[in-house]
Amino acid sequence: MKNICFYFQVHQPYRMRKYPVFDVGKNHQYYDNLKNRQIMQKVAKKCYIPTNNIILRLINKTKGKFKVAYSITGIALEQFEKYAPDVLESFKELAGTGCVEFLSETYYHSLAYLYSKEEFTKQVNKHKNLIKKLFGQNPKVFRNTELIYYNELAKFVEDMGYKAIIAEGADHILKWRSPNHVYRPKTTKKIKLLLKNYKLSDDIAFRFSNRKWKEYPLTTEKFVDWAAFAQGETINLFMDYETFGEHQWEDTGIFNFLNSLPKAVLKKNMGFILPSQAADLTPVGELDVHHAVSWADVERDLSAWLGNKMQQTALDEIYKIEKEIINSDNNDLLRDWRLLQTSDHFYYMCTKWFADGDVHKYFNPYDSPYDSYISFMNVLNDLIYRIKGSKGKHIVTEKPSILIKK
Amino acid sequence: MFGWEFPPFSKGGLGTACYGLTRGLNKLGSDVIFVVPRGKRAKQTAHINLIVAENLYIDNEKLIIRGVDSLLHAYMSSKQYADSFNRILAFSDSSESDVIYGRDLFEEVERYAQKGKVIACFEDFDVIHAHDWMTYKAGIQAKKASGKPLVIHVHATEFDRTGGHPSQAVYDIERQGMHSADRIITVSNYTKNMIMKHYGIEESKIEVVYNGIYFDYECKDYEKIGTDDKVVLFLGRITLQKGPDYFLEAAKRVLDYMPDVKFVVAGSGDMHAEMIERAAHMGIGKNVLFTGFLKGEDIHRAYRMADLYVMPSISEPFGITPLESLQNGTPVLISKQSGVSEVLTNALKVDFWDIDEMTNKMISALNYPCLNTTLAHEGKKEVELLSWDKAAEKCIDVYSGVV
């Protein structure tokens, strides 16, 4: 039987305030708390609460045949607790149905794997503990930030004890193959690879309300026909949870679509499956991915976070001070340092706007990538200032890590 | 086409824009008759840069430049006109009664308009295109004489030039021009909104045509000022509209953090002396260098020796200088109160009055090399896409709509 595997990404960064150079060495409050609260409460109202309610109702109505997986970042969970506790409660309720799986990822939604495996491991474990505490589950499937994936990561995650890992089913890694099967990452022994069917996923996530799209409007029947027609045993529909009600507003009919989907799927003799269950299937072959793929932009590579010199410098500098931060044994410093690692900060600095930029612009709290870089580097300079504990005027620099080297 | 100035005798963006646009139109096969006022008997000085007809050359067969005897030149105020009129009296031995020039600026505009009418009777053309207020009357007269449609092109309004305190007489001419025109071209949405708000023009009558830029000169490498000190450049007329005082305020604050930065103020204008005094008074005289009026190669040199170009204009309908700066590889910080900020993504932007943010961005652009190079690199790529050919194409669309 053919199954649909849903996984929804839930994430909200801690957005930083506009941090001017004058504050370096003087003001160590980096976050725009007001904006973070407003956004969380807005999205809770438009998306998290109504969508959770629908999912819960669908699970009950189908007597558990409908099931979904979530990956919720640590900092999103923190912000639920602070700004929208009822969202957290409704996720707990979903966890109680037994039809909802929670995936593992870095607590801070960071790119740590690319820079420090030690830090990466700490962040994944911190997230795992939180999921266990809140939802009573021990995650078995791993998804890396922004679906960044390559062979070496699969091996590392296998060694951490996971049974499956999730990645983008990009054309350039699959070539003629279908994303609707389970694969074995090259160089690994046991771990399974689940690939996003980006065509069908993006039909919902991006194209659903696009009136210029020739398939508009997307009806449940049409979508289920496409799924039924696709070859393979598992159709992985992976998308941002905010698709429901936030990216696609309620008036587009997205909630009606979701509401009627399970019944239509079951009627076509297909079912639903969780990622950890899909991982029990036998791999159809091996997949060799040397260069990192991700789910972002048309390139499906790292260029959304590492495409220009500003992004590279900011990331280099933040990880150069890992040792000093750890040695400082100062929890405030450690937390600020980790919050600066959230991938969104680097996404805001992306300058490849013209072809693919709309998405970047929509989610950017800054007027431009340059403004976000200025704020970020000013904050980083302040962080170094705090490590040094220096007195007097601090001259800001683009390589602040040199200031703490002996 | 009625203009005020044409390179090489231009004082600012308008001459450059007319040059670019006419070249673009030529390329697309349109013949242009370009009428400029000229001050035939006046001597040229650095202070008043009159257009001299003898020196206007015809650079190809398709562009015919007509000189009209006149003292008009771009950016002239009534007071400047009187100065220039008196100068002619001083230079010539003749008494006032012999002088053929009108006695004040508005009389002069009127005279230019009459000449425009005559030219319109003798020349063969399909559409009249008039650039900015001093030529509007000429445009209206030409329209009356020929019955041909009038397009007026708003590069700036009296509200921009005066920081919101327009002279009634100029405003009246602008308003009359806009209402008599069959179609209006503005250089930005910023200007479009301004003429809708202040001149009562309906949106449907206005078309936005952004300026372009030409890449047609050799870019040489220039030495820095001779030190490793960072250089921040202001280049433009030193006048209220361009915000030189905001530049100095921000400079003062930057120097609190980075005492070695040099601020170069290039250009001339009615606030020149005041700004020199102001800098001295603020105690930053040794870090602020005034170059006086620059032209030709020296303009490119100025851009190239700078680490950052700043355009702090309080009201800028378009603003070609940031494009020139990027073309020369120097990143830009521009005021949000400008048309060019609508077309440039790869620029630092700030409200002209926000000295704190201007300072923050200046310091960042000087201290963070990756920021500086990314802005310069991406900005240059972006500027290369802005062409006069595109602008000319849009103008032709506008012409087709009225002919």
XYZ file of C-alpha atoms in Angstrom, chain A residues 23-298:
276
model
C 25.776 50.032 22.024
C 28.911 47.917 21.762
C 30.392 47.594 25.239
C 27.399 49.321 26.783
C 24.175 47.463 26.172
C 24.110 43.673 26.146
C 20.422 43.200 25.341
C 20.324 41.893 21.777
C 16.776 40.735 21.129
C 13.669 42.391 19.862
C 11.430 40.903 22.537
C 8.403 42.866 21.511
C 8.595 41.762 17.884
C 9.280 38.164 18.861
C 6.224 38.119 21.068
C 4.028 39.800 18.466
C 5.058 37.429 15.708
C 4.660 34.364 17.903
C 1.193 35.421 19.011
C 0.153 36.337 15.487
C 1.319 33.030 14.016
C -0.197 31.126 16.928
C -3.548 32.664 16.153
C -3.391 32.312 12.387
C -1.620 28.965 12.134
C -0.547 26.920 15.159
C -3.789 26.872 17.120
C -6.246 26.352 14.228
C -4.025 23.837 12.443
C -3.344 21.843 15.597
C -7.085 21.712 16.187
C -7.720 20.415 12.681
C -4.984 17.786 12.940
C -6.329 16.605 16.290
C -9.825 16.366 14.909
C -8.641 14.468 11.835
C -6.706 11.983 13.941
C -9.785 11.324 16.052
C -12.140 11.193 13.091
C -9.993 8.679 11.200
C -9.425 6.676 14.390
C -5.688 7.184 14.165
C -5.267 6.432 10.458
C -4.173 9.995 9.872
C -0.771 10.681 11.411
C 1.858 13.383 11.143
C 5.363 14.223 12.310
C 6.709 17.527 13.596
C 10.149 18.921 14.037
C 9.935 21.818 16.485
C 13.084 23.762 17.297
C 14.100 24.340 20.911
C 13.837 28.087 20.546
C 10.335 27.805 19.090
C 9.296 25.655 22.062
C 10.827 28.211 24.431
C 8.859 30.977 22.783
C 5.631 28.959 22.952
C 6.187 28.632 26.663
C 6.832 32.366 27.062
C 4.418 33.935 24.611
C 1.807 31.349 23.614
C 1.533 28.594 26.258
C -1.718 27.282 24.807
C 0.142 26.262 21.645
C 2.504 24.143 23.704
C -0.464 22.560 25.474
C -2.105 21.660 22.187
C 1.105 20.040 20.928
C 1.185 17.998 24.149
C -2.359 16.944 23.459
C -1.363 15.877 19.948
C 1.558 13.910 21.402
C -0.978 12.106 23.601
C -2.842 10.657 20.595
C 0.049 8.337 19.747
C -0.296 9.363 16.100
C 2.220 12.170 16.213
C 5.970 11.781 16.008
C 8.552 14.372 17.009
C 11.827 14.549 15.128
C 15.258 15.471 16.346
C 17.260 18.530 15.295
C 19.546 21.211 16.713
C 17.985 23.124 19.591
C 18.986 26.500 18.106
C 18.195 25.761 14.451
C 21.892 26.247 13.754
C 24.402 25.357 11.060
C 26.699 23.944 13.763
C 27.376 20.674 11.931
C 29.279 22.554 9.234
C 31.570 24.230 11.794
C 31.790 22.237 15.010
C 30.674 18.636 15.494
C 31.133 18.998 19.226
C 28.775 21.945 19.418
C 26.379 20.213 17.032
C 26.186 17.168 19.295
C 25.504 19.324 22.345
C 22.695 21.167 20.611
C 21.073 17.966 19.315
C 21.185 16.401 22.765
C 19.768 19.511 24.378
C 16.865 19.370 21.924
C 16.333 15.652 22.487
C 16.093 16.174 26.243
C 13.514 18.893 25.787
C 11.355 16.733 23.493
C 11.543 13.914 25.999
C 10.562 16.251 28.819
C 7.675 17.928 26.997
C 6.262 15.100 24.879
C 7.609 11.924 26.456
C 9.166 10.754 23.195
C 12.660 9.671 22.333
C 13.194 10.892 18.740
C 14.468 8.272 16.300
C 14.590 10.296 13.115
C 16.876 13.239 12.549
C 16.398 16.300 10.389
C 19.223 18.807 10.054
C 18.617 22.547 9.909
C 17.145 23.616 6.530
C 17.413 19.959 5.407
C 21.150 20.424 4.898
C 22.480 16.976 4.117
C 25.488 15.027 2.771
C 27.071 11.597 3.233
C 29.297 12.504 6.127
C 26.401 13.919 8.137
C 24.392 10.732 7.578
C 27.264 8.691 8.972
C 27.666 10.989 11.971
C 23.942 10.861 12.736
C 23.925 7.075 12.353
C 26.653 6.907 14.970
C 24.501 9.032 17.260
C 21.953 6.213 17.137
C 19.259 7.481 14.754
C 17.394 5.117 12.482
C 16.611 7.612 9.717
C 17.565 11.004 8.393
C 15.585 13.402 6.256
C 16.774 15.321 3.180
C 15.583 17.262 0.171
C 14.762 15.092 -2.854
C 16.678 17.438 -5.144
C 16.897 16.506 -8.819
C 20.662 16.765 -8.928
C 21.111 14.081 -6.272
C 18.308 11.802 -7.417
C 18.830 12.179 -11.177
C 16.472 9.594 -12.722
C 15.448 8.104 -9.392
C 12.238 8.736 -7.479
C 12.037 10.376 -4.049
C 9.218 8.021 -3.151
C 11.460 5.229 -1.923
C 13.704 4.718 1.066
C 17.442 4.935 0.318
C 20.659 4.032 2.096
C 23.203 6.861 2.396
C 26.591 5.925 1.013
C 29.172 5.015 3.700
C 26.468 4.021 6.220
C 25.293 0.605 7.411
C 21.858 0.904 8.964
C 20.468 4.403 8.716
C 17.726 5.141 6.144
C 17.302 8.226 4.047
C 13.853 9.769 3.507
C 13.615 12.279 0.681
C 11.180 15.102 0.287
C 8.955 14.911 -2.783
C 9.450 18.572 -3.547
C 6.984 18.751 -6.430
C 3.993 17.584 -4.436
C 5.176 19.318 -1.252
C 5.601 22.659 -3.010
C 2.230 22.311 -4.744
C 0.781 22.784 -1.272
C 3.427 24.964 0.367
C 4.159 27.437 -2.434
C 1.732 27.104 -5.326
C -1.543 26.463 -3.543
C -2.873 30.017 -3.826
C -1.029 31.068 -6.984
C -3.698 32.114 -9.435
C -1.237 32.099 -12.328
C -0.488 28.444 -11.780
C -2.186 26.378 -14.461
C -3.423 23.848 -11.906
C -5.080 26.548 -9.784
C -7.278 25.938 -7.844
C -5.770 22.858 -6.235
C -8.567 20.563 -5.102
C -8.121 17.639 -2.752
C -9.239 15.242 -5.488
C -6.709 16.516 -7.959
C -3.899 16.344 -5.449
C -4.792 12.848 -4.309
C -4.911 11.717 -7.944
C -1.376 12.981 -8.467
C -0.227 11.181 -5.330
C -1.955 7.972 -6.400
C -0.400 8.186 -9.833
C 3.148 8.671 -8.513
C 5.267 5.549 -8.371
C 6.941 4.413 -5.171
C 5.711 3.379 -1.747
C 6.048 6.525 0.359
C 5.302 10.071 -0.653
C 7.137 12.418 1.651
C 5.377 15.725 2.032
C 7.698 17.940 4.036
C 6.962 21.597 4.571
C 6.906 24.513 6.976
C 3.976 24.208 9.327
C 3.330 27.920 8.799
C 2.090 26.966 5.307
C -1.288 26.532 6.972
C -2.834 29.883 7.721
C 0.339 31.981 7.604
C 2.034 31.500 4.193
C -1.286 30.453 2.715
C -3.952 32.459 4.453
C -7.198 30.957 5.619
C -9.118 32.638 2.785
C -7.117 30.660 0.200
C -9.008 27.573 1.366
C -5.906 25.858 2.742
C -7.685 24.673 5.896
C -10.504 23.130 3.861
C -7.906 21.405 1.746
C -6.220 19.924 4.815
C -9.559 19.005 6.333
C -10.715 16.968 3.380
C -7.358 15.380 2.541
C -7.296 12.299 4.839
C -10.684 11.059 3.732
C -9.776 11.431 0.070
C -6.456 9.643 0.604
C -8.027 6.750 2.467
C -10.736 6.441 -0.188
C -8.024 5.896 -2.824
C -6.685 3.025 -0.760
C -3.640 4.913 0.379
C -2.644 5.513 3.974
C -0.493 7.648 6.231
C 2.794 6.716 7.797
C 5.236 8.258 10.261
C 8.925 8.783 9.375
C 10.111 6.193 11.905
C 7.704 3.655 10.324
C 8.829 4.546 6.798
C 12.346 3.839 7.988
C 11.419 0.204 8.477
C 11.087 -0.244 4.715
C 13.908 -1.809 2.790
C 16.100 0.631 0.899
C 15.888 0.380 -2.890
C 19.436 1.564 -3.343
C 22.336 3.656 -2.214
C 22.534 7.421 -2.631
C 25.831 9.239 -2.834
C 25.732 12.909 -1.837
C 29.131 14.603 -1.616
C 28.051 18.196 -1.759
C 25.586 19.573 0.718
C 21.976 19.858 -0.417
C 19.279 21.847 1.349
C 15.659 22.731 0.783
C 16.250 26.413 0.100
C 15.774 28.422 -3.066
C 16.157 27.162 -6.604
